[in-house]
XYZ file of C-alpha atoms in Angstrom:
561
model
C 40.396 138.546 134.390
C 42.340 140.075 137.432
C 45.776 142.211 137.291
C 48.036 142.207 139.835
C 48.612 145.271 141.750
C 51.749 146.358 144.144
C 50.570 145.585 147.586
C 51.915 147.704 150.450
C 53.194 146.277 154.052
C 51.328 147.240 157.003
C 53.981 148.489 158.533
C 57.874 149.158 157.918
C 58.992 145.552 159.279
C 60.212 142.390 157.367
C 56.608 140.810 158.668
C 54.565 138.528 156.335
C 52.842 139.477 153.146
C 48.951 141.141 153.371
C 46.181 138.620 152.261
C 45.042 138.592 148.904
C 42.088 140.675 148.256
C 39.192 140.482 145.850
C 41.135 138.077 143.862
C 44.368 140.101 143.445
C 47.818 139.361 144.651
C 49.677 141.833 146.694
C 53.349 141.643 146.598
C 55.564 143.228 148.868
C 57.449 146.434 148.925
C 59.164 147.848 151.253
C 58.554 151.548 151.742
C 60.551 152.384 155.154
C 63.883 153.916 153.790
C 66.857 152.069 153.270
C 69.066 151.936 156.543
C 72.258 153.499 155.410
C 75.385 151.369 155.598
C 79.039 151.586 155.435
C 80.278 149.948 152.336
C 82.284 147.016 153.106
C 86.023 147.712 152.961
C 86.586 145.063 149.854
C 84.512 147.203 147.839
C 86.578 150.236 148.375
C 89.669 148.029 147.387
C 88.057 147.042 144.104
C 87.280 150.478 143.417
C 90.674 151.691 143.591
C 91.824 148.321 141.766
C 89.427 149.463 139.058
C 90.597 152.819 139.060
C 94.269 152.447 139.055
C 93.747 149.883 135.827
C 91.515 152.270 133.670
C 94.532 154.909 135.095
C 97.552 153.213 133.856
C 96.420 150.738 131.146
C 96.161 153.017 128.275
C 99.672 153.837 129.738
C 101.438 150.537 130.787
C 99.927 149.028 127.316
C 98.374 146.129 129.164
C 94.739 146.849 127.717
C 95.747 143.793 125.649
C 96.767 141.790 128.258
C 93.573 142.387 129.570
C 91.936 141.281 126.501
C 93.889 138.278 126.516
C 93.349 137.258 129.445
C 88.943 137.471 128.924
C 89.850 135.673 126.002
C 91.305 132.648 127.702
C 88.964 132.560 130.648
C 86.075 132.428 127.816
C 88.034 129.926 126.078
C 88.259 127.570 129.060
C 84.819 127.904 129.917
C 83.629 126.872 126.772
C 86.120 123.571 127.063
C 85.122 122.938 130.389
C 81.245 123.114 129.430
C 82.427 121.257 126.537
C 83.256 118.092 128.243
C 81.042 118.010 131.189
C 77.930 117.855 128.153
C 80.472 114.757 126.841
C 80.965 113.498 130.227
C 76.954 113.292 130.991
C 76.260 111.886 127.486
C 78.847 108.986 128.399
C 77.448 108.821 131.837
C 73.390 109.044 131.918
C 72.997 106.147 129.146
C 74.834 103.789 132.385
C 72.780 105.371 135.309
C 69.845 103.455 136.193
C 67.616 104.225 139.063
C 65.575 101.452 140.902
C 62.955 102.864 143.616
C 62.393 99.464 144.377
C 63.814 95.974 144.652
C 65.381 94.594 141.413
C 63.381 91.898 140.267
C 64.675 88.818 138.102
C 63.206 89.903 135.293
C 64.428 93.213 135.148
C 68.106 91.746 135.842
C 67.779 89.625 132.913
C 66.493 92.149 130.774
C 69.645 94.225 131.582
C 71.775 91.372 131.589
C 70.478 91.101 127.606
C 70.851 94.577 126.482
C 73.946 94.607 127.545
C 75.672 91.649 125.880
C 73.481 93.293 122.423
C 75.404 96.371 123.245
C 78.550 94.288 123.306
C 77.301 92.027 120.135
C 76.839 95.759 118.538
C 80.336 96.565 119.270
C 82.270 93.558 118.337
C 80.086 93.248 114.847
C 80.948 97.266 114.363
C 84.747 96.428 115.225
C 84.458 93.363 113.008
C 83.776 95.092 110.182
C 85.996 97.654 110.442
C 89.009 96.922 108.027
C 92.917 96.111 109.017
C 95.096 98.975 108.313
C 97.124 98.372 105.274
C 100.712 97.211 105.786
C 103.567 99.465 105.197
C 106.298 98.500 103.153
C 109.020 99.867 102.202
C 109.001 101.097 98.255
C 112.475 102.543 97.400
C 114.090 105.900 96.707
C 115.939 107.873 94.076
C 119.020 109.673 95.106
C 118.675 113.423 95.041
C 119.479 115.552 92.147
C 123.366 115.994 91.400
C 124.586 113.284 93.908
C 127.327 111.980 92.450
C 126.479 108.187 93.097
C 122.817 109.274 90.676
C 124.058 108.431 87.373
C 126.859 106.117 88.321
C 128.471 103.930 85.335
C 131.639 102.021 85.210
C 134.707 101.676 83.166
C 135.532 99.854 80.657
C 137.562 96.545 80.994
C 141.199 96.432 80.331
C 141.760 95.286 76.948
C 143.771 92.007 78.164
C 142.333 88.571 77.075
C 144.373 86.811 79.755
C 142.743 88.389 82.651
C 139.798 86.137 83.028
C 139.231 87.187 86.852
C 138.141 89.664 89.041
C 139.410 92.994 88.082
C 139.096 96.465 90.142
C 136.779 98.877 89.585
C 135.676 101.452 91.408
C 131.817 101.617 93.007
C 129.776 104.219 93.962
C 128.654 104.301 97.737
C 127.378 106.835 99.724
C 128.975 108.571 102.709
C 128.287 106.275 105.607
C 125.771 108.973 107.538
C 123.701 109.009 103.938
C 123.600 105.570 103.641
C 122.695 104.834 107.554
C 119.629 107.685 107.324
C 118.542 105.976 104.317
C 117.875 102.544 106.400
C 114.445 101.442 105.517
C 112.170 101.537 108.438
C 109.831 99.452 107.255
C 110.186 95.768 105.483
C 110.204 95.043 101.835
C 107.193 93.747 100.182
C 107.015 89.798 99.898
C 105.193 88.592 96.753
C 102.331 86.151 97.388
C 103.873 84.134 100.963
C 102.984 85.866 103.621
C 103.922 83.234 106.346
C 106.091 81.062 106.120
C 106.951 78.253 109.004
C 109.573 75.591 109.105
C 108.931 71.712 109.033
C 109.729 70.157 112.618
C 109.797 66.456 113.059
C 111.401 63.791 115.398
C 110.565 60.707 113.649
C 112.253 60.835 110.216
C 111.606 58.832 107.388
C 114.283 58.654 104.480
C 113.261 59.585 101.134
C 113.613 58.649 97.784
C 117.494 59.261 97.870
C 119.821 61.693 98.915
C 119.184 64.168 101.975
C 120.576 63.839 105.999
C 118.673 63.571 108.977
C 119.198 67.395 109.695
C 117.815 68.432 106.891
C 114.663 65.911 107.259
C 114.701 63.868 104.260
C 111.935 65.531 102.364
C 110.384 63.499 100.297
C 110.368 63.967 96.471
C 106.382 64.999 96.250
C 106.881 67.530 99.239
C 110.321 68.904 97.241
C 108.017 69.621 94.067
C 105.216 71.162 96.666
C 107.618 73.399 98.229
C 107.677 75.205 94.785
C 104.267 76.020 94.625
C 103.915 79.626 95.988
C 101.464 80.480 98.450
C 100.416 82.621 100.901
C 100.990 79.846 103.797
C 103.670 77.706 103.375
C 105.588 75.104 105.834
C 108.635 73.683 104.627
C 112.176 71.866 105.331
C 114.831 74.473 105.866
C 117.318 72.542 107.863
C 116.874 71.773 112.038
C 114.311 69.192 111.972
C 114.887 67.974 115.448
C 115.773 69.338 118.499
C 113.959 72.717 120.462
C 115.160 75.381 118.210
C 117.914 75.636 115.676
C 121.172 75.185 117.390
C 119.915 73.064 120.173
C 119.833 69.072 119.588
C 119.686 69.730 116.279
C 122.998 69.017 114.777
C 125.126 72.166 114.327
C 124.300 72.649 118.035
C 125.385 75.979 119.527
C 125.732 76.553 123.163
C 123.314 78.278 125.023
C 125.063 81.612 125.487
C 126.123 82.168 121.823
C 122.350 81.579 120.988
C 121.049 84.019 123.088
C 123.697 86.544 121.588
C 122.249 85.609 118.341
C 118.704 85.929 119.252
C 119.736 89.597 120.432
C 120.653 90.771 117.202
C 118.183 92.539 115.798
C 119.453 94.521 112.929
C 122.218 93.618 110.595
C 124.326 90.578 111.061
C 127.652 89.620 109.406
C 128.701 86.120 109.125
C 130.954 83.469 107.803
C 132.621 80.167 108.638
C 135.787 78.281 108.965
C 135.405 74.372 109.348
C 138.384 71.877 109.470
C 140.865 75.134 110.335
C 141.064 75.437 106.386
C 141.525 78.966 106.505
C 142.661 81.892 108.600
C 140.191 84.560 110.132
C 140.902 88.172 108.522
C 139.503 91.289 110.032
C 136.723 93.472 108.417
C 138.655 97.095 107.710
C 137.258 100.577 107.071
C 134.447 99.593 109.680
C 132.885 102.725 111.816
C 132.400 102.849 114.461
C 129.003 102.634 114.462
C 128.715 99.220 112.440
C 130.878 98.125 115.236
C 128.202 98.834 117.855
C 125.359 98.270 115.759
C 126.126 95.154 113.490
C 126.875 91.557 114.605
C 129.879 90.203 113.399
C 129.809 86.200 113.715
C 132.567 83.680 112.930
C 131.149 80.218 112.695
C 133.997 77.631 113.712
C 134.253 73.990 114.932
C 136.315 72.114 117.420
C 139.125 71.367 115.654
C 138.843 75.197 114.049
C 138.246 76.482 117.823
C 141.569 74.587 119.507
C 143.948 76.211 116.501
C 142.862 79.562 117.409
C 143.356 78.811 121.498
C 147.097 77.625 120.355
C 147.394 80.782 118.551
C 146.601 82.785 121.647
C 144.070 84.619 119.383
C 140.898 84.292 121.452
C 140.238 87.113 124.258
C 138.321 87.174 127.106
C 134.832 87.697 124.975
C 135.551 84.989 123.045
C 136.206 87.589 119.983
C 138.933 87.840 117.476
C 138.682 91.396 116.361
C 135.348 92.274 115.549
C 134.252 88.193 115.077
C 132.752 87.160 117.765
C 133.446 83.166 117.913
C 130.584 80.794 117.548
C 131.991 77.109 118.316
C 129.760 74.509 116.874
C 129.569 71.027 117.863
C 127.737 68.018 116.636
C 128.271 68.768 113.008
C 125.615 66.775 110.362
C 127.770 66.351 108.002
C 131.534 64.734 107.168
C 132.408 67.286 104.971
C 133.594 70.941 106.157
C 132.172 72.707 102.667
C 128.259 71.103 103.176
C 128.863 72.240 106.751
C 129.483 75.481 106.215
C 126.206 75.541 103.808
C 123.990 75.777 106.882
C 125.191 79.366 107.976
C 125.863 80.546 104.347
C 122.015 79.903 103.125
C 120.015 79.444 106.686
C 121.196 82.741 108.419
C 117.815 83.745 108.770
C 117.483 80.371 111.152
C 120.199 81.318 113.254
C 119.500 84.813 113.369
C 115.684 84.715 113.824
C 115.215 88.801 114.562
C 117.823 90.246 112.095
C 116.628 92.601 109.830
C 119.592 92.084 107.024
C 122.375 89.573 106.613
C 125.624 89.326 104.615
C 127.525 85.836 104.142
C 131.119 86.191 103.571
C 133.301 83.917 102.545
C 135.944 83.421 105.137
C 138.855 83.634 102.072
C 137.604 87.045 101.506
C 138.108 90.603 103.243
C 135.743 92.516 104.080
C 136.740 96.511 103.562
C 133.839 98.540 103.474
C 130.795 99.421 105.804
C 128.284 97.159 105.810
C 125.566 99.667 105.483
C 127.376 101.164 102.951
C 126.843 97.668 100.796
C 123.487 97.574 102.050
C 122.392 100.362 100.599
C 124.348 99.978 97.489
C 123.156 96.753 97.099
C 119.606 96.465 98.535
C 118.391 99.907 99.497
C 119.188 101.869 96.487
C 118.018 99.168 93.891
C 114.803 98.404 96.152
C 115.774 94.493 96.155
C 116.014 92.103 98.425
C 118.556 89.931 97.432
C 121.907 90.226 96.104
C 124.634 87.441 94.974
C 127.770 87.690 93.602
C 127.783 86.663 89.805
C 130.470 83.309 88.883
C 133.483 85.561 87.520
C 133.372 83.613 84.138
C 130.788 80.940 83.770
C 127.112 81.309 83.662
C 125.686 78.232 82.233
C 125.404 75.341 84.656
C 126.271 73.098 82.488
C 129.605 74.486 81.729
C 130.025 75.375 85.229
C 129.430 71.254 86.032
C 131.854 70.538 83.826
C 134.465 72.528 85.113
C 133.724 70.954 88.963
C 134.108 67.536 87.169
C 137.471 68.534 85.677
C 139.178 70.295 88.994
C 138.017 67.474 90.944
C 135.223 69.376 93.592
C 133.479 66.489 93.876
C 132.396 63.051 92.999
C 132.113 63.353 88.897
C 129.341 60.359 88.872
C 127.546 62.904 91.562
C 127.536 65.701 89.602
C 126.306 63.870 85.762
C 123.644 62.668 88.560
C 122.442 66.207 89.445
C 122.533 67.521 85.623
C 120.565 64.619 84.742
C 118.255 65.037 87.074
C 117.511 68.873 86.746
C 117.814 67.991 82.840
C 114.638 65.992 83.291
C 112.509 68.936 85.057
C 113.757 70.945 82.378
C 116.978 72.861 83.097
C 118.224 73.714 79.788
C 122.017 75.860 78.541
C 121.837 79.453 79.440
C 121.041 82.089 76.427
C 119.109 85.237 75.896
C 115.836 83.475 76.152
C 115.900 83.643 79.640
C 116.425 87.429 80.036
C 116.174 88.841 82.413
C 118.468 86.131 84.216
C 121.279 86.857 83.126
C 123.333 84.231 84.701
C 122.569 80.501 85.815
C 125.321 80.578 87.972
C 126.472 82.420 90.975
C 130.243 82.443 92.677
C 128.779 83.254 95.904
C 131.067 84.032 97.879
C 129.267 87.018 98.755
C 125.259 87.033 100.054
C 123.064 90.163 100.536
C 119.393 89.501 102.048
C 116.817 90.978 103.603
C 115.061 88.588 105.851
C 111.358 88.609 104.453
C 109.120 85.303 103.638
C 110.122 84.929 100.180
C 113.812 85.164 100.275
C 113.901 83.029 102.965
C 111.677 80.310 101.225
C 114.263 80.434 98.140
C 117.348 79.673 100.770
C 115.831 76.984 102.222
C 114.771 75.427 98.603
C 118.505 76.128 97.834
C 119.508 74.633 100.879
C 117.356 71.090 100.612
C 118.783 70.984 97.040
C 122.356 71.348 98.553
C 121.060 68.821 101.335
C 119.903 66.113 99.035
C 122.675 66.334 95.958
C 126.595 67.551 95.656
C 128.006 70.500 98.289
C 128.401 72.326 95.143
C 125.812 75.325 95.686
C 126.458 76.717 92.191
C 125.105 74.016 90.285
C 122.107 74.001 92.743
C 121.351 77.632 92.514
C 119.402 77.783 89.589
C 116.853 75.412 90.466
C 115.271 77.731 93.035
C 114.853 80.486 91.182
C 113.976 78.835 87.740
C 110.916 77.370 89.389
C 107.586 78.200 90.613
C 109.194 81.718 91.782
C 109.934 82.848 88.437
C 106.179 83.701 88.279
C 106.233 86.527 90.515
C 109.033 88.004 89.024
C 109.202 91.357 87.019
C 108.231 90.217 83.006
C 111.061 90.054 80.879
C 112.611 92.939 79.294
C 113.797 92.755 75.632
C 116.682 91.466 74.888
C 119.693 93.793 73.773
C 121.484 92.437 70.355
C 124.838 92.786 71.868
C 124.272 90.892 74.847
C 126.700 88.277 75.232
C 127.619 86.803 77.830
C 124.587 89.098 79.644
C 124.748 91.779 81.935
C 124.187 91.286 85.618
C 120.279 91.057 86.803
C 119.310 93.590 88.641
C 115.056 93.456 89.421
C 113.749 96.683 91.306
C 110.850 96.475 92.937
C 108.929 99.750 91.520
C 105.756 98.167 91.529
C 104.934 96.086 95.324
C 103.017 93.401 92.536
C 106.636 92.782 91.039
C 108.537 92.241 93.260
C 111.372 90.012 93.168
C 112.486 86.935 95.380
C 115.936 87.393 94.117
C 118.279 89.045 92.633
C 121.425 87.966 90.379
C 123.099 91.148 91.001
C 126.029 93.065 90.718
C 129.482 91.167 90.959
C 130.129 90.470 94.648
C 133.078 88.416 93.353
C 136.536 87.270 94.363
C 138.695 85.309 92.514
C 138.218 81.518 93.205
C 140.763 78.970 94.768
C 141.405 75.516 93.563
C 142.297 73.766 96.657
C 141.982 75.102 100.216
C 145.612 75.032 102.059
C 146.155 72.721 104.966
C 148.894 73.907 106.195
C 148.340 76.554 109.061
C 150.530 79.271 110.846
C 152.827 81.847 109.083
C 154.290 79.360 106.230
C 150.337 79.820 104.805
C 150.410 82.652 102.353
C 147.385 84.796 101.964
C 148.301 86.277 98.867
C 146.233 82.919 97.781
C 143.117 84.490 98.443
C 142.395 87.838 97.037
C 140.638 90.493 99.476
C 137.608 92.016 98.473
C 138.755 95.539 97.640
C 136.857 99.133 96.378
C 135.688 97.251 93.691
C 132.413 96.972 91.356
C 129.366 95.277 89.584
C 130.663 93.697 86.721
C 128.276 94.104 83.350
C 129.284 91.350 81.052
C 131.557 88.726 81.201
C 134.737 90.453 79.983
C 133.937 93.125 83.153
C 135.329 91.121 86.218
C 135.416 92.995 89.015
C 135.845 92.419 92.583
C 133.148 93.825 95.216
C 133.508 96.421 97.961
């Protein structure tokens, strides 16, 4: 074995290295002296930069600086390292080099691996689960609010009063109430979808029903009840493009797209055959103004009393209602007319969040996201009726319809008899935790989800194929099939009678209700409408809705807002 030794140049040039001798290697030093040189002027510069910072740092205190700044310089070149390994790993597995032509075979084989690759993907995406759905699930009011532990009154000890009587509710300050807006949905039980029977070429059913509302047969009725996750029923607007277009209750192209626009809360209520006179909601902010849709439903003959009465303006509003003029109506009579916005809002208002139905005989005088969350938000529901102001037994409540003359008595035994049969019995304590069979409904508060709209448009086609009167109607949607999915019952209280108001929370998103029989939205009602229009009309007929309360029994009539 041979060591190297340090071979010497032949002479003090830069000339080529000696040969190697006897096996060794000679490498080259150079042993003429350095030439001495002038040191570059930059290196004189850094000198003195060097020595005026190890000068003045310890005095200037930027020896941390200093360190900071190493720091970060380290820092990024770490990162930058960092990604350029992450760029190549992303990069080299796509980089193929070909000396050569490409030959079919080699194409195809690529062609092959790839579209694995891509089987790999979609199978690994495939698997990979949906994100659950958010929904909204309710809040308690913080500690001490006022509004927390809330309870009302008792009634004034007067037998004679049978109606709506004041009380006072608790709502929140309107900047509480609007930052406790849910931002997600409420959970639907079971349906998940729902989608709305369309059909040009109608065939009438067994009896009863129009050709707007389809004439659904009796056997699709009793299918409509069966919850599912899927559903496709009647709900009104059979024919035609979309509701409000060749439809019947047709809407002119405009005023739809105004209603397609509102996407939050929407306020609503109706005046057919110029029955009534249009009173302005009061105590509104201004931001319910600019953010909620306020909607007066009207017809023809409803529209040409208020041009006479030079209360139109140049936006078609009256106040805060804007003016909706329908035309083609289905039906003959002005109360089944004005069903179709009171229980199919969601239809006309496709991307609203939240509606409320008003009666046009009633005022409106509070914020309607101050009911909202009274209402809705607060309990965790997603419905809310007002409760009849006296009756809650359908039968009774028949009765009394038969007696003031509503409608066609031979109509109404009809209806009973026929609800009798499926099994409708007299209200009592058994059925807790309805507490009431019948509603006054003057006043409706709904979030648009799949199962409250599925129980309007049952309570519609019931509405659609019997009497106008909704109350005796109302039952049957609820008393079916959707009863399943409500809350179980709680036990009844010995001193119930009549019951309290129902009030379902939805504490756990696998009881949640459809509806809710809730507090009292109630006014007092009115026998006959007034025809007469103009001043000699006195409104002292129809009671406003006031600061007013939830009644809980019978002998606790309040009015709402």
């Amino acid at each position: 074995m041979t060591t190297g030794s340090l071979g010497l140049r032949s002479s003090g040039s830069y000339g080529s290295l000696q040969q190697i001798q006897n096996g060794s290697l000679w490498l080259p030093i150079q042993t003429t002296p350095p030439v001495s040189r002038k040191p570059p002027k930059m290196l004189k510069d850094k000198e003195k930069l060097y020595h005026w910072i190890f000068k003045f740092a310890p005095r200037k205190k930027i020896g941390m600086l200093l360190l900071c700044l190493v720091s970060l310089a380290v820092f990024m070149w770490v990162l930058i390292v960092g990604k350029g390994e992450d760029a190549r790993e992303g990069i080299i597995p796509n980089i193929n080099i070909v000396s050569g032509p490409i030959s079919e075979e080699k194409v195809n084989m690529n062609e092959t691996s790839s579209s694995q690759i891509m089987d790999l993907k979609a199978s690994a995406n495939a698997t990979l689960p949906p994100p659950p759905p958010v929904f909204f699930t309710g809040y308690k009011l913080p500690p001490g609010n006022p509004c927390e532990h809330f309870t009302l009154p008792p009634p004034p000890a007067d037998k004679k009063r049978t109606g709506p009587r004041p009380c006072p509710v608790c709502y929140l300050p309107l900047e509480d109430a609007v930052a406790l807006m849910p931002n997600a949905p409420s959970f639907s039980p079971v349906l998940k979808d729902l989608t709305y029977i369309h059909e040009e070429n109608l065939t009438k059913s067994e009896f009863g029903g129009s050709e707007f509302g389809g004439y659904p047969s009796l056997r699709q009725r009793s299918d409509s009840y069966d919850i599912r996750e899927s559903m496709s029923v009647h709900c009104g607007f059979v024919r035609g493009v979309k509701p409000g277009q060749q439809t019947g209750f047709d809407i002119n192209d405009s005023d739809l797209l105004e209603m397609e626009t509102c996407q939050g809360v929407v306020v609503a209520s109706a005046i057919f055959g110029a029955f009534d006179l249009i009173r302005q909601p009061k105590n509104i902010s201004e931001y319910a103004q600019k953010n909620v849709c306020f909607h007066m439903f009207v017809d023809e003959e409803t529209e040409a009393f208020l041009r006479n009465s030079s209360a139109f303006d140049d936006e078609k509003k009256v106040g805060l209602w804007r003016i909706i003029v329908v035309r083609n109506l289905p039906y003959s009579d002005p109360r089944r007319n004005g069903k179709i916005p009171k229980l199919l809002l969601h239809r006309l208002f496709p991307n609203a969040r939240y509606s409320m139905w008003i009666d046009a005989k009633l005022e409106l005088v509070v914020d309607p996201f101050q009911i909202l969350e009274r209402f809705l938000w607060r309990k965790n529901a997603t419905f809310a009726i007002s409760r009849h102001y006296k009756r809650f037994d359908v039968f009774v409540e028949a009765e009394a319809n038969k007696a003031a003359g509503k409608y066609d008595n031979s109509s109404i035994d009809f209806q009973i008899e026929f609800y009798k049969k499926e099994g409708l019995t007299p209200y009592s304590v058994d059925k807790l935790p309805i507490t009431s069979d019948v509603p006054e409904g003057c006043v409706i508060v709904k979030e648009h989800i799949p199962i409250t709209n599925l129980f309007t448009c049952l309570w519609f086609n019931e509405v659609d194929r019997f009497t106008s009167r909704d109350q005796i109607s109302f039952s049957t949607g609820y008393h079916r099939d959707l009863l399943e999915h409500w809350p179980p019952p709680s036990p009844p209280s010995p001193d119930v009678h009549p019951p309290p108001p129902l009030i379902l929370h939805n504490e756990n998103l696998n009881k949640t209700s459809a509806g809710i029989l809730a507090d009292s939205i109630i006014n007092s009602p009115i026998k006959k409408f007034p025809t007469r229009r103009g001043k000699d009309r006195k409104s002292r007929r129809h009671r406003k809705i006031v600061g007013g309360g939830s009644k809980l029994d019978a002998s606790t009539n309040q009015n709402f807002v």
